PDB file of C-alpha atoms in Angstrom:
ATOM      1  CA  MET A  20      -9.474 -49.838   3.527  1.00 72.00           C
ATOM      2  CA  VAL A  21      -6.375 -51.224   1.866  1.00 90.00           C
ATOM      3  CA  SER A  22      -2.969 -49.678   2.491  1.00 96.00           C
ATOM      4  CA  ILE A  23      -0.304 -49.662  -0.211  1.00 97.00           C
ATOM      5  CA  VAL A  24       2.209 -49.078   2.597  1.00 97.00           C
ATOM      6  CA  GLN A  25       1.463 -51.875   5.140  1.00 97.00           C
ATOM      7  CA  THR A  26       0.357 -55.465   4.952  1.00 95.00           C
ATOM      8  CA  LYS A  27       0.399 -56.024   8.714  1.00 94.00           C
ATOM      9  CA  ARG A  28      -1.786 -54.189  11.176  1.00 95.00           C
ATOM     10  CA  GLU A  29       0.873 -52.661  13.442  1.00 97.00           C
ATOM     11  CA  CYS A  30       2.216 -49.147  14.226  1.00 97.00           C
ATOM     12  CA  TYR A  31       4.097 -47.933  11.197  1.00 98.00           C
ATOM     13  CA  ILE A  32       6.631 -46.237  13.461  1.00 97.00           C
ATOM     14  CA  CYS A  33       7.214 -48.622  16.377  1.00 96.00           C
ATOM     15  CA  GLY A  34       5.562 -51.881  15.327  1.00 96.00           C
ATOM     16  CA  LEU A  35       3.222 -52.030  18.313  1.00 93.00           C
ATOM     17  CA  PRO A  36       0.242 -54.262  17.422  1.00 95.00           C
ATOM     18  CA  ALA A  37      -2.235 -52.634  19.888  1.00 90.00           C
ATOM     19  CA  THR A  38      -4.055 -49.312  20.383  1.00 92.00           C
ATOM     20  CA  LEU A  39      -4.008 -48.728  16.633  1.00 97.00           C
ATOM     21  CA  GLU A  40      -5.548 -45.777  14.821  1.00 97.00           C
ATOM     22  CA  LEU A  41      -5.783 -45.236  11.079  1.00 96.00           C
ATOM     23  CA  HIS A  42      -3.824 -42.267   9.808  1.00 96.00           C
ATOM     24  CA  HIS A  43      -4.503 -40.629   6.435  1.00 96.00           C
ATOM     25  CA  VAL A  44      -1.039 -39.591   5.322  1.00 97.00           C
ATOM     26  CA  PHE A  45      -2.213 -36.800   3.028  1.00 96.00           C
ATOM     27  CA  PHE A  46      -5.072 -35.019   4.801  1.00 88.00           C
ATOM     28  CA  GLY A  47      -7.220 -31.981   4.257  1.00 85.00           C
ATOM     29  CA  VAL A  48     -10.614 -31.616   2.612  1.00 82.00           C
ATOM     30  CA  SER A  49      -9.815 -33.288  -0.734  1.00 88.00           C
ATOM     31  CA  ASN A  50      -6.536 -35.159   0.049  1.00 94.00           C
ATOM     32  CA  ARG A  51      -8.063 -37.292   2.835  1.00 92.00           C
ATOM     33  CA  LYS A  52     -10.482 -38.866   0.275  1.00 94.00           C
ATOM     34  CA  LYS A  53      -7.612 -39.297  -2.178  1.00 96.00           C
ATOM     35  CA  SER A  54      -5.538 -41.028   0.550  1.00 95.00           C
ATOM     36  CA  ASP A  55      -8.407 -43.444   1.078  1.00 94.00           C
ATOM     37  CA  GLU A  56      -8.743 -44.093  -2.645  1.00 95.00           C
ATOM     38  CA  ASP A  57      -4.980 -44.546  -3.238  1.00 97.00           C
ATOM     39  CA  GLY A  58      -4.248 -46.538  -0.079  1.00 97.00           C
ATOM     40  CA  CYS A  59      -2.060 -43.818   1.393  1.00 98.00           C
ATOM     41  CA  VAL A  60      -2.990 -44.755   4.938  1.00 97.00           C
ATOM     42  CA  VAL A  61      -0.928 -46.253   7.760  1.00 98.00           C
ATOM     43  CA  TRP A  62      -1.698 -47.730  11.165  1.00 97.00           C
ATOM     44  CA  LEU A  63      -0.241 -45.834  14.121  1.00 97.00           C
ATOM     45  CA  CYS A  64      -0.437 -46.557  17.838  1.00 97.00           C
ATOM     46  CA  HIS A  65      -2.145 -43.849  19.822  1.00 97.00           C
ATOM     47  CA  TYR A  66       1.207 -42.556  21.065  1.00 97.00           C
ATOM     48  CA  HIS A  67       2.486 -41.986  17.515  1.00 97.00           C
ATOM     49  CA  HIS A  68      -0.829 -40.761  16.071  1.00 97.00           C
ATOM     50  CA  THR A  69      -2.116 -38.119  18.462  1.00 96.00           C
ATOM     51  CA  GLY A  70      -1.010 -39.118  21.981  1.00 96.00           C
ATOM     52  CA  SER A  71       2.331 -37.329  22.408  1.00 96.00           C
ATOM     53  CA  LYS A  72       4.622 -34.605  21.198  1.00 96.00           C
ATOM     54  CA  ASN A  73       6.248 -37.436  19.168  1.00 94.00           C
ATOM     55  CA  SER A  74       3.073 -38.083  17.288  1.00 97.00           C
ATOM     56  CA  VAL A  75       2.524 -37.428  13.580  1.00 97.00           C
ATOM     57  CA  HIS A  76      -0.099 -34.783  14.346  1.00 96.00           C
ATOM     58  CA  PHE A  77       2.173 -32.794  16.680  1.00 97.00           C
ATOM     59  CA  ASN A  78       5.697 -33.358  15.240  1.00 97.00           C
ATOM     60  CA  ILE A  79       6.158 -31.870  11.763  1.00 96.00           C
ATOM     61  CA  LYS A  80       9.463 -33.745  11.282  1.00 97.00           C
ATOM     62  CA  ILE A  81       7.759 -37.144  11.758  1.00 97.00           C
ATOM     63  CA  ASP A  82       4.774 -36.068   9.622  1.00 97.00           C
ATOM     64  CA  ARG A  83       7.030 -34.981   6.733  1.00 97.00           C
ATOM     65  CA  GLU A  84       9.153 -38.144   6.939  1.00 97.00           C
ATOM     66  CA  ILE A  85       6.088 -40.340   6.629  1.00 98.00           C
ATOM     67  CA  LYS A  86       4.752 -38.227   3.736  1.00 97.00           C
ATOM     68  CA  LYS A  87       8.101 -38.542   1.997  1.00 98.00           C
ATOM     69  CA  GLN A  88       8.170 -42.333   2.418  1.00 98.00           C
ATOM     70  CA  VAL A  89       4.590 -42.780   1.311  1.00 98.00           C
ATOM     71  CA  GLU A  90       5.041 -40.558  -1.724  1.00 98.00           C
ATOM     72  CA  GLY A  91       7.919 -42.799  -2.854  1.00 98.00           C
ATOM     73  CA  ILE A  92       5.767 -45.872  -2.351  1.00 98.00           C
ATOM     74  CA  TRP A  93       2.900 -44.237  -4.268  1.00 98.00           C
ATOM     75  CA  LEU A  94       5.200 -43.404  -7.191  1.00 98.00           C
ATOM     76  CA  LYS A  95       6.378 -47.025  -7.466  1.00 98.00           C
ATOM     77  CA  HIS A  96       2.997 -48.652  -6.746  1.00 98.00           C
ATOM     78  CA  TYR A  97       1.162 -46.613  -9.413  1.00 98.00           C
ATOM     79  CA  ASP A  98       4.167 -46.291 -11.774  1.00 98.00           C
ATOM     80  CA  LYS A  99       3.767 -42.508 -11.801  1.00 98.00           C
ATOM     81  CA  THR A 100       6.047 -39.462 -11.871  1.00 98.00           C
ATOM     82  CA  VAL A 101       6.588 -36.772  -9.300  1.00 98.00           C
ATOM     83  CA  GLU A 102       4.637 -34.454 -11.589  1.00 97.00           C
ATOM     84  CA  ASP A 103       1.703 -36.913 -11.431  1.00 98.00           C
ATOM     85  CA  PHE A 104       1.920 -36.886  -7.650  1.00 97.00           C
ATOM     86  CA  ILE A 105       1.916 -33.044  -7.546  1.00 97.00           C
ATOM     87  CA  LYS A 106      -1.166 -32.973  -9.771  1.00 97.00           C
ATOM     88  CA  ARG A 107      -2.932 -35.399  -7.473  1.00 97.00           C
ATOM     89  CA  TYR A 108      -1.850 -34.070  -4.068  1.00 96.00           C
ATOM     90  CA  GLY A 109      -0.765 -30.464  -4.739  1.00 94.00           C
ATOM     91  CA  ARG A 110       2.904 -30.724  -3.737  1.00 94.00           C
ATOM     92  CA  ASN A 111       6.002 -32.862  -3.551  1.00 95.00           C
ATOM     93  CA  TYR A 112       7.455 -34.214  -0.295  1.00 95.00           C
ATOM     94  CA  LEU A 113      10.603 -35.924  -1.639  1.00 94.00           C
TER      95      LEU A 113
END
């Protein structure tokens, strides 16, 4: 799976190169598959993925910040508009 966000395999938050888990930035029944297709995935260490209260799955502030960053990258990478993103993923995070 190719990420449009990262070229190196390291935690997107802290840079740790070990204990990595793949995180689908936009998840849910249909958005997980779209995240795969569009490269909207990031590597996270276990601590920042599901292993603590500071993980993307348990801290909405961190989750929303990553979504916001990746939406901006998606817009530039695919040369699309916010409206295109909303059509694809159902909402805007910017």
